[in-house]
């Protein structure tokens, strides 16, 4: 399967712990996005990478959140000192090169539950 | 500010009936518009997209959508719904040079046998 993959699919953690999620985009895609989706809502943009450069971050991305994409391949999203409000589905998407790149291909998501 | 509104949170239709899901957007420039479907445990799957040209676009699974600039709408339609169409549907607009998407809050479709 050459789609977008995310790991883990589910994560349960206690408040105050740190968690890290991984996203592997489609190999030839240079654009990578992270979104967060809470129950009953549409996905909300968190951050965007073009190759290894993080070019945009949402105000939703507090100082406890950090994302990286070393070498422009896979990406990680880390949440430090998790809070119950961080419980959500974290979605990763990738798309190919282009100013208006069109379709984003989404991974299955990582569901985070903070107890 | 850019935004997408899906007025219907939940819709129930009988199998075989027609379907229309509404989407209204607010965006200053020419919008790139999308409809995605999300089934339980599945990732978002693109149904169709509008960039330019013909305002009636065809997608997968028998879906179509019509872009109406005067009404700032991009409604999704299907002439005959199948039980497997039960899912959550999201309308989205692409914004800026980064291509990030702004999504509506979604419409949950339930199909009655």
Coordinates of N, CA and C in Angstrom, one line a residue:
Chain A
X1 N 0.9 -1.2 0.0 CA 0.0 0.0 0.0 C 0.9 1.2 0.0
X2 N 0.7 2.2 -0.9 CA 1.5 3.4 -1.0 C 0.8 4.6 -0.5
X3 N -0.2 4.5 0.3 CA -0.9 5.6 0.9 C -0.2 6.2 2.0
X4 N -0.8 7.2 2.7 CA -0.3 7.8 3.8 C -0.5 6.9 5.0
X5 N 0.5 6.7 5.8 CA 0.4 5.9 7.0 C 0.7 6.7 8.3
X6 N 0.0 6.3 9.3 CA 0.2 7.0 10.6 C 0.4 6.0 11.7
X7 N 1.2 6.3 12.7 CA 1.5 5.4 13.8 C 1.7 6.1 15.1
X8 N 1.1 5.7 16.2 CA 0.2 4.6 16.3 C -1.2 5.0 15.8
X9 N -2.1 4.1 15.7 CA -3.5 4.4 15.3 C -4.3 4.8 16.6
X10 N -3.9 4.3 17.7 CA -4.6 4.8 19.0 C -3.5 5.0 20.0
X11 N -3.7 6.0 20.9 CA -2.8 6.3 22.0 C -3.6 6.7 23.2
X12 N -3.5 6.0 24.3 CA -4.1 6.4 25.5 C -3.0 6.8 26.5
X13 N -3.1 8.0 27.0 CA -2.0 8.5 27.9 C -2.6 9.2 29.1
X14 N -1.8 9.4 30.1 CA -2.3 10.2 31.3 C -1.9 11.6 31.1
X15 N -2.7 12.5 31.7 CA -2.5 13.9 31.6 C -1.1 14.2 32.1
X16 N -0.4 15.1 31.4 CA 1.0 15.4 31.8 C 2.1 14.7 31.1
X17 N 1.7 13.6 30.4 CA 2.7 12.8 29.7 C 2.9 13.4 28.3
X18 N 4.1 13.0 27.8 CA 4.4 13.5 26.4 C 4.0 12.3 25.4
X19 N 3.6 12.7 24.3 CA 3.3 11.7 23.2 C 3.9 12.2 21.9
X20 N 4.2 11.2 21.0 CA 4.7 11.5 19.7 C 4.0 10.7 18.7
X21 N 3.6 11.3 17.6 CA 2.9 10.6 16.5 C 3.8 10.7 15.3
X22 N 3.7 9.7 14.4 CA 4.5 9.6 13.2 C 3.6 9.6 12.0
X23 N 4.0 10.3 11.0 CA 3.3 10.2 9.7 C 4.3 9.9 8.6
X24 N 3.9 9.0 7.8 CA 4.7 8.7 6.5 C 3.9 9.0 5.3
X25 N 4.3 10.1 4.6 CA 3.4 10.5 3.5 C 3.7 9.6 2.3
X26 N 3.0 9.9 1.2 CA 3.2 9.2 -0.1 C 4.6 9.7 -0.5
X27 N 5.4 8.8 -1.0 CA 6.9 9.1 -1.2 C 7.2 10.3 -2.0
X28 N 6.5 10.5 -3.1 CA 6.8 11.6 -4.0 C 6.2 12.9 -3.6
X29 N 5.4 13.0 -2.6 CA 4.7 14.2 -2.2 C 5.6 15.1 -1.3
X30 N 5.7 16.3 -1.7 CA 6.6 17.2 -0.9 C 5.9 18.1 0.1
X31 N 4.5 18.0 0.0 CA 3.7 18.8 1.0 C 3.1 17.9 2.0
X32 N 3.2 18.3 3.3 CA 2.7 17.5 4.4 C 1.9 18.4 5.3
X33 N 0.7 17.9 5.8 CA -0.1 18.7 6.6 C -0.5 17.9 7.8
X34 N -0.7 18.6 9.0 CA -1.3 18.0 10.2 C -2.6 18.7 10.5
X35 N -3.6 17.9 10.8 CA -4.9 18.4 11.2 C -5.3 17.8 12.5
X36 N -6.2 18.4 13.2 CA -6.8 17.8 14.4 C -8.3 17.8 14.2
X37 N -8.9 16.7 14.6 CA -10.4 16.6 14.5 C -11.0 16.1 15.8
X38 N -11.8 16.9 16.3 CA -12.6 16.6 17.6 C -13.9 16.0 17.2
X39 N -14.6 15.4 18.1 CA -15.8 14.7 17.9 C -16.9 15.7 17.4
X40 N -17.5 15.3 16.3 CA -18.6 16.1 15.7 C -18.1 17.4 14.9
X41 N -16.8 17.5 14.7 CA -16.3 18.6 14.0 C -15.5 18.2 12.8
X42 N -15.3 19.1 11.9 CA -14.4 18.9 10.8 C -13.0 19.0 11.2
X43 N -12.1 18.5 10.4 CA -10.6 18.7 10.7 C -10.2 20.1 10.7
X44 N -9.3 20.5 11.6 CA -8.8 21.8 11.7 C -7.3 21.8 11.5
X45 N -6.8 22.7 10.6 CA -5.4 22.8 10.2 C -4.5 23.1 11.4
X46 N -3.4 22.3 11.5 CA -2.5 22.6 12.6 C -1.2 23.2 12.0
X47 N -0.6 22.5 11.0 CA 0.7 22.9 10.5 C 1.0 22.3 9.1
X48 N 1.9 23.0 8.4 CA 2.2 22.6 7.0 C 3.7 22.6 6.8
X49 N 4.2 21.5 6.1 CA 5.6 21.4 5.7 C 5.6 21.4 4.2
X50 N 6.6 22.1 3.7 CA 7.0 21.9 2.3 C 8.4 21.3 2.3
X51 N 8.6 20.1 1.9 CA 9.8 19.4 2.1 C 10.1 19.4 3.6
X52 N 11.3 19.9 4.1 CA 11.6 19.8 5.5 C 11.3 21.1 6.2
X53 N 10.8 22.1 5.5 CA 10.6 23.4 6.0 C 9.1 23.5 6.5
X54 N 9.0 23.9 7.8 CA 7.7 24.2 8.4 C 7.3 25.6 8.0
X55 N 6.3 25.8 7.1 CA 6.0 27.1 6.6 C 4.8 27.8 7.2
X56 N 4.0 27.0 7.9 CA 2.8 27.6 8.5 C 2.4 26.9 9.7
X57 N 2.0 27.6 10.8 CA 1.5 27.0 12.0 C 0.2 27.7 12.4
X58 N -0.8 26.9 12.8 CA -2.0 27.5 13.3 C -1.9 28.0 14.7
X59 N -2.7 29.0 15.0 CA -2.8 29.4 16.4 C -3.2 28.3 17.4
X60 N -3.8 27.3 16.8 CA -4.2 26.1 17.6 C -3.0 25.4 18.1
X61 N -1.8 25.6 17.5 CA -0.6 24.8 17.8 C 0.1 25.6 18.9
X62 N -0.3 25.2 20.2 CA 0.3 25.9 21.3 C 1.8 25.5 21.5
X63 N 2.5 26.1 22.4 CA 3.9 25.9 22.7 C 4.1 24.4 23.1
X64 N 3.1 23.7 23.5 CA 3.3 22.3 23.9 C 3.4 21.4 22.7
X65 N 3.0 21.9 21.5 CA 3.0 21.1 20.3 C 4.3 21.5 19.5
X66 N 4.9 20.4 19.0 CA 6.0 20.7 18.0 C 6.0 19.6 16.9
X67 N 6.3 20.0 15.7 CA 6.3 19.1 14.6 C 7.6 19.3 13.9
X68 N 8.0 18.1 13.3 CA 9.3 18.1 12.5 C 9.1 17.3 11.3
X69 N 9.9 17.5 10.3 CA 9.9 16.7 9.1 C 11.4 16.6 8.6
X70 N 12.2 15.9 9.3 CA 13.6 15.8 8.9 C 13.8 15.2 7.6
X71 N 14.6 15.8 6.8 CA 14.9 15.3 5.4 C 13.7 15.3 4.5
X72 N 12.7 16.0 4.9 CA 11.5 16.1 4.0 C 10.8 14.8 3.8
X73 N 11.0 13.8 4.6 CA 10.3 12.5 4.4 C 9.2 12.4 5.5
X74 N 9.3 11.5 6.4 CA 8.3 11.3 7.5 C 8.2 12.6 8.4
X75 N 7.1 12.7 9.1 CA 7.0 13.8 10.0 C 6.5 13.2 11.4
X76 N 6.9 14.0 12.4 CA 6.5 13.7 13.8 C 5.8 14.9 14.4
X77 N 4.8 14.6 15.2 CA 4.0 15.6 15.9 C 4.1 15.2 17.4
X78 N 4.7 16.1 18.2 CA 4.9 15.8 19.6 C 4.0 16.7 20.4
X79 N 3.4 16.2 21.4 CA 2.6 17.0 22.4 C 3.2 16.8 23.7
X80 N 3.7 17.8 24.3 CA 4.3 17.8 25.7 C 3.2 18.1 26.7
X81 N 3.3 17.5 27.9 CA 2.5 17.8 29.0 C 1.0 17.8 28.6
X82 N 0.6 16.6 28.1 CA -0.8 16.5 27.5 C -1.8 16.9 28.5
X83 N -2.9 17.5 27.9 CA -4.1 17.9 28.7 C -5.3 17.2 28.1
X84 N -6.4 17.1 28.9 CA -7.5 16.4 28.5 C -8.1 17.0 27.2
X85 N -7.9 18.3 27.0 CA -8.4 19.0 25.8 C -7.7 18.6 24.6
X86 N -6.5 17.9 24.7 CA -5.8 17.4 23.6 C -6.4 16.2 22.9
X87 N -7.3 15.5 23.7 CA -8.0 14.3 23.1 C -8.7 14.6 21.8
X88 N -8.3 13.9 20.8 CA -8.8 14.2 19.4 C -8.2 13.2 18.5
X89 N -8.6 13.3 17.2 CA -8.0 12.5 16.2 C -7.0 13.4 15.5
X90 N -5.8 12.9 15.3 CA -4.8 13.7 14.6 C -4.5 13.1 13.2
X91 N -4.8 13.9 12.2 CA -4.8 13.5 10.9 C -3.6 14.1 10.1
X92 N -3.0 13.3 9.3 CA -1.8 13.7 8.5 C -2.3 13.6 7.0
X93 N -1.9 14.5 6.2 CA -2.2 14.4 4.8 C -1.0 14.9 4.0
X94 N -0.9 14.4 2.8 CA 0.2 14.8 1.9 C -0.3 15.1 0.5
X95 N 0.4 16.0 -0.2 CA 0.0 16.3 -1.6 C 1.2 16.6 -2.4
X96 N 1.1 16.5 -3.7 CA 2.3 16.7 -4.5 C 2.6 18.1 -4.7
X97 N 3.7 18.4 -5.4 CA 4.2 19.7 -5.7 C 3.2 20.5 -6.5
X98 N 3.2 21.8 -6.2 CA 2.3 22.7 -7.1 C 1.8 23.9 -6.2
X99 N 1.7 25.0 -6.9 CA 1.2 26.2 -6.1 C -0.2 26.0 -5.6
X100 N -1.1 25.5 -6.4 CA -2.4 25.1 -6.0 C -2.4 23.6 -6.2
X101 N -2.1 22.8 -5.2 CA -1.7 21.5 -5.4 C -2.9 20.5 -5.5
X102 N -4.0 21.0 -5.1 CA -5.2 20.1 -5.3 C -5.3 19.1 -4.2
X103 N -5.6 17.9 -4.6 CA -6.0 16.9 -3.6 C -5.0 16.6 -2.5
X104 N -5.5 16.5 -1.3 CA -4.6 16.0 -0.2 C -5.1 14.6 0.1
X105 N -4.1 13.7 0.3 CA -4.3 12.3 0.6 C -4.1 12.2 2.1
X106 N -5.2 11.7 2.7 CA -5.2 11.6 4.2 C -4.8 10.2 4.7
X107 N -4.1 10.2 5.8 CA -3.9 8.9 6.5 C -5.1 8.6 7.4
X108 N -5.0 7.4 8.0 CA -6.2 6.9 8.9 C -6.3 7.7 10.2
X109 N -5.3 8.4 10.6 CA -5.4 9.2 11.8 C -4.8 8.4 13.0
X110 N -4.4 9.2 14.0 CA -4.1 8.7 15.3 C -5.1 9.3 16.3
X111 N -5.8 8.4 17.0 CA -6.8 8.8 18.0 C -6.1 8.9 19.3
X112 N -6.0 10.1 19.9 CA -5.4 10.3 21.2 C -6.5 10.5 22.3
X113 N -6.3 9.7 23.4 CA -7.2 9.9 24.5 C -6.3 10.2 25.7
X114 N -6.6 11.3 26.3 CA -5.8 11.8 27.5 C -6.7 11.6 28.7
X115 N -6.3 10.8 29.6 CA -7.1 10.5 30.9 C -6.8 11.4 32.0
Chain B
X1 N -13.1 36.5 6.7 CA -12.4 35.3 7.0 C -12.9 34.1 6.2
X2 N -12.0 33.2 5.8 CA -12.5 32.1 5.0 C -13.2 31.1 5.9
X3 N -14.3 30.6 5.4 CA -15.1 29.6 6.2 C -15.9 28.7 5.3
X4 N -16.3 27.6 5.9 CA -17.2 26.7 5.2 C -18.3 26.3 6.2
X5 N -19.5 26.4 5.6 CA -20.7 26.0 6.5 C -21.5 24.9 5.8
X6 N -21.7 23.9 6.6 CA -22.6 22.8 6.2 C -23.8 22.9 7.1
X7 N -24.9 23.4 6.6 CA -26.1 23.7 7.5 C -26.7 22.5 8.2
X8 N -26.6 21.3 7.5 CA -27.3 20.1 8.0 C -26.3 19.2 8.8
X9 N -26.5 19.1 10.0 CA -25.6 18.3 10.9 C -25.8 16.8 10.6
X10 N -27.1 16.4 10.4 CA -27.5 15.0 10.3 C -28.6 14.9 9.3
X11 N -28.5 14.0 8.3 CA -29.5 13.8 7.3 C -29.8 12.3 7.3
X12 N -31.1 11.9 7.2 CA -31.5 10.5 7.0 C -32.3 10.4 5.7
X13 N -31.9 9.5 4.9 CA -32.6 9.3 3.6 C -32.9 7.8 3.5
X14 N -33.9 7.4 2.7 CA -34.2 6.0 2.5 C -33.3 5.5 1.3
X15 N -32.9 4.3 1.4 CA -32.1 3.7 0.3 C -32.8 3.8 -1.0
X16 N -32.1 4.3 -2.0 CA -32.7 4.5 -3.3 C -33.2 5.9 -3.6
X17 N -33.4 6.7 -2.5 CA -33.8 8.0 -2.6 C -32.6 8.9 -3.1
X18 N -33.0 10.1 -3.5 CA -31.9 11.1 -3.9 C -31.4 11.8 -2.7
X19 N -30.2 12.4 -2.9 CA -29.5 13.0 -1.8 C -29.0 14.4 -2.2
X20 N -29.1 15.4 -1.4 CA -28.4 16.6 -1.6 C -27.8 17.1 -0.2
X21 N -26.5 17.3 -0.2 CA -25.9 17.8 1.0 C -25.4 19.2 0.7
X22 N -25.7 20.2 1.6 CA -25.5 21.6 1.3 C -24.1 22.0 1.8
X23 N -23.5 22.9 1.1 CA -22.2 23.5 1.5 C -22.2 24.9 1.0
X24 N -21.9 25.9 1.9 CA -21.7 27.3 1.6 C -20.3 27.7 2.1
X25 N -19.6 28.5 1.3 CA -18.3 28.9 1.6 C -18.2 30.4 1.6
X26 N -17.1 30.8 2.3 CA -16.8 32.3 2.2 C -15.3 32.3 1.9
X27 N -15.0 32.9 0.8 CA -13.6 32.9 0.3 C -13.5 34.0 -0.7
X28 N -12.5 34.9 -0.6 CA -12.4 36.1 -1.4 C -12.0 35.8 -2.9
X29 N -11.2 34.9 -3.1 CA -10.7 34.6 -4.4 C -11.4 33.4 -5.0
X30 N -10.9 33.0 -6.2 CA -11.5 31.8 -6.8 C -11.3 30.6 -5.9
X31 N -12.4 30.0 -5.5 CA -12.2 28.9 -4.5 C -11.8 27.6 -5.2
X32 N -11.0 26.8 -4.6 CA -10.8 25.4 -4.9 C -11.6 24.6 -3.8
X33 N -12.6 23.8 -4.3 CA -13.6 23.2 -3.4 C -13.5 21.7 -3.5
X34 N -13.8 21.1 -2.4 CA -13.7 19.7 -2.3 C -14.8 19.1 -1.4
X35 N -15.2 17.9 -1.7 CA -16.0 17.0 -0.8 C -15.2 15.8 -0.5
X36 N -15.1 15.5 0.8 CA -14.5 14.3 1.3 C -15.5 13.5 2.1
X37 N -15.3 12.2 2.1 CA -16.2 11.3 2.9 C -15.3 10.6 3.9
X38 N -15.9 10.4 5.1 CA -15.2 9.7 6.2 C -16.1 8.6 6.8
X39 N -15.7 7.4 6.6 CA -16.4 6.3 7.2 C -15.7 5.9 8.5
X40 N -16.5 5.3 9.4 CA -15.9 5.0 10.7 C -14.6 4.1 10.6
X41 N -13.6 4.6 11.2 CA -12.3 3.9 11.2 C -11.5 4.1 9.9
X42 N -12.0 4.9 9.0 CA -11.3 5.1 7.8 C -10.8 6.6 7.7
X43 N -9.9 6.8 6.9 CA -9.4 8.1 6.6 C -10.3 8.9 5.7
X44 N -10.1 10.1 5.5 CA -10.9 11.0 4.6 C -10.6 10.6 3.2
X45 N -11.6 10.4 2.4 CA -11.4 10.0 1.0 C -12.1 11.1 0.1
X46 N -11.3 11.5 -0.9 CA -11.8 12.5 -1.8 C -12.9 12.0 -2.7
X47 N -14.1 12.7 -2.7 CA -15.2 12.3 -3.6 C -15.1 13.1 -4.9
X48 N -14.8 14.4 -4.8 CA -14.7 15.2 -6.0 C -14.1 16.5 -5.6
X49 N -13.7 17.3 -6.7 CA -13.1 18.6 -6.5 C -13.5 19.5 -7.6
X50 N -13.5 20.8 -7.3 CA -13.7 21.8 -8.3 C -12.6 22.8 -8.3
X51 N -12.0 23.0 -9.5 CA -10.9 24.0 -9.6 C -11.4 25.2 -10.5
X52 N -11.9 24.8 -11.6 CA -12.3 25.8 -12.6 C -13.1 25.1 -13.7
X53 N -13.7 25.8 -14.6 CA -14.3 25.2 -15.8 C -15.8 24.8 -15.5
X54 N -16.2 23.7 -16.0 CA -17.5 23.2 -15.8 C -18.0 23.2 -14.4
X55 N -19.1 23.9 -14.1 CA -19.5 24.0 -12.7 C -20.1 22.8 -12.1
X56 N -20.4 21.8 -13.0 CA -21.0 20.6 -12.5 C -19.9 19.5 -12.6
X57 N -19.4 19.0 -11.5 CA -18.3 18.1 -11.5 C -18.8 16.7 -11.0
X58 N -18.2 15.7 -11.6 CA -18.5 14.3 -11.3 C -17.4 13.8 -10.4
X59 N -17.8 12.9 -9.5 CA -16.9 12.3 -8.6 C -17.0 10.8 -8.6
X60 N -16.4 10.2 -7.6 CA -16.5 8.8 -7.5 C -17.8 8.3 -6.8
X61 N -18.1 7.1 -6.9 CA -19.3 6.5 -6.3 C -20.6 7.1 -6.7
X62 N -20.6 7.7 -7.9 CA -21.9 8.3 -8.4 C -22.3 9.6 -7.9
X63 N -21.4 10.3 -7.2 CA -21.6 11.6 -6.6 C -21.3 12.7 -7.6
X64 N -22.0 13.8 -7.5 CA -21.7 15.0 -8.3 C -21.9 16.2 -7.4
X65 N -21.3 17.3 -7.8 CA -21.5 18.6 -7.1 C -21.6 19.7 -8.1
X66 N -22.3 20.8 -7.7 CA -22.5 21.9 -8.6 C -22.0 23.2 -7.9
X67 N -21.0 23.9 -8.5 CA -20.5 25.1 -8.0 C -21.4 26.2 -8.5
X68 N -21.9 27.0 -7.5 CA -22.7 28.2 -7.9 C -22.0 29.4 -7.2
X69 N -21.3 30.2 -8.0 CA -20.6 31.3 -7.5 C -21.6 32.4 -6.9
X70 N -22.7 32.6 -7.5 CA -23.6 33.6 -7.1 C -24.2 33.3 -5.7
X71 N -24.3 32.0 -5.4 CA -24.8 31.6 -4.1 C -23.7 31.1 -3.1
X72 N -22.5 31.2 -3.6 CA -21.3 30.7 -2.7 C -21.6 29.3 -2.2
X73 N -22.1 28.5 -3.1 CA -22.5 27.1 -2.7 C -21.8 26.1 -3.5
X74 N -21.7 24.9 -3.0 CA -21.0 23.7 -3.6 C -21.7 22.5 -3.1
X75 N -23.0 22.3 -3.5 CA -23.8 21.2 -3.0 C -23.5 19.9 -3.6
X76 N -23.5 18.9 -2.8 CA -23.2 17.5 -3.2 C -24.5 16.7 -3.5
X77 N -24.6 16.0 -4.6 CA -25.8 15.3 -4.9 C -25.5 13.8 -5.3
X78 N -26.5 13.0 -5.1 CA -26.5 11.6 -5.6 C -27.9 11.2 -5.9
X79 N -28.1 10.7 -7.1 CA -29.5 10.4 -7.5 C -30.2 9.3 -6.8
X80 N -29.4 8.3 -6.4 CA -29.9 7.1 -5.7 C -28.9 6.6 -4.6
X81 N -29.3 6.8 -3.4 CA -28.4 6.5 -2.3 C -28.4 5.0 -2.0
X82 N -27.2 4.5 -1.7 CA -27.0 3.1 -1.3 C -26.7 3.0 0.2
X83 N -27.0 1.9 0.8 CA -26.7 1.8 2.3 C -25.3 2.0 2.6
X84 N -24.4 1.7 1.7 CA -22.9 1.9 1.9 C -22.5 3.3 1.9
X85 N -23.4 4.2 1.5 CA -23.1 5.7 1.5 C -23.2 6.3 2.9
X86 N -23.7 5.5 3.9 CA -23.8 6.1 5.2 C -22.4 6.4 5.7
X87 N -22.2 7.6 6.1 CA -20.9 8.1 6.5 C -21.0 9.6 6.9
X88 N -19.8 10.2 7.1 CA -19.8 11.6 7.4 C -19.2 12.3 6.2
X89 N -19.8 13.4 5.8 CA -19.3 14.1 4.6 C -18.9 15.5 4.9
X90 N -17.7 15.8 4.4 CA -17.1 17.1 4.7 C -16.9 17.9 3.4
X91 N -17.3 19.1 3.4 CA -17.0 20.1 2.4 C -15.7 20.9 2.8
X92 N -14.9 21.3 1.9 CA -13.7 22.0 2.3 C -13.3 22.9 1.2
X93 N -12.6 24.0 1.6 CA -12.1 25.0 0.6 C -10.6 25.1 0.9
X94 N -9.8 25.1 -0.2 CA -8.4 25.3 -0.1 C -8.0 26.7 -0.1
X95 N -7.1 27.1 0.8 CA -6.8 28.5 1.0 C -5.3 28.8 0.8
X96 N -5.0 29.9 0.2 CA -3.7 30.4 0.2 C -2.7 29.6 -0.6
X97 N -1.5 29.9 -0.5 CA -0.4 29.3 -1.3 C 0.0 27.9 -0.6
X98 N -0.3 27.7 0.6 CA 0.1 26.5 1.3 C -0.9 25.3 0.9
X99 N -2.0 25.7 0.5 CA -3.0 24.6 0.1 C -3.7 24.0 1.3
X100 N -3.6 24.7 2.5 CA -4.3 24.1 3.6 C -5.8 24.2 3.4
X101 N -6.5 23.2 4.0 CA -8.0 23.1 3.8 C -8.7 23.6 5.0
X102 N -9.8 24.3 4.7 CA -10.7 24.7 5.8 C -12.0 23.8 5.6
X103 N -12.3 23.1 6.6 CA -13.4 22.2 6.5 C -14.7 22.7 7.2
X104 N -15.8 22.3 6.6 CA -17.1 22.5 7.4 C -17.1 21.5 8.5
X105 N -18.2 21.6 9.3 CA -18.3 20.7 10.5 C -18.8 19.3 10.1
X106 N -19.2 19.1 8.9 CA -19.6 17.8 8.5 C -21.1 17.6 8.5
X107 N -21.6 16.7 7.7 CA -22.9 16.2 7.7 C -22.9 14.7 7.8
X108 N -23.6 14.1 8.8 CA -23.7 12.7 9.0 C -24.9 12.2 8.2
X109 N -24.6 11.2 7.3 CA -25.7 10.7 6.5 C -26.1 9.3 7.0
X110 N -27.3 9.1 7.3 CA -27.9 7.8 7.7 C -28.8 7.3 6.6
X111 N -28.7 6.1 6.2 CA -29.5 5.5 5.2 C -30.4 4.5 5.8
X112 N -31.7 4.7 5.6 CA -32.7 3.7 6.1 C -33.0 2.7 5.0
X113 N -33.1 1.4 5.4 CA -33.4 0.3 4.5 C -34.7 0.4 3.8

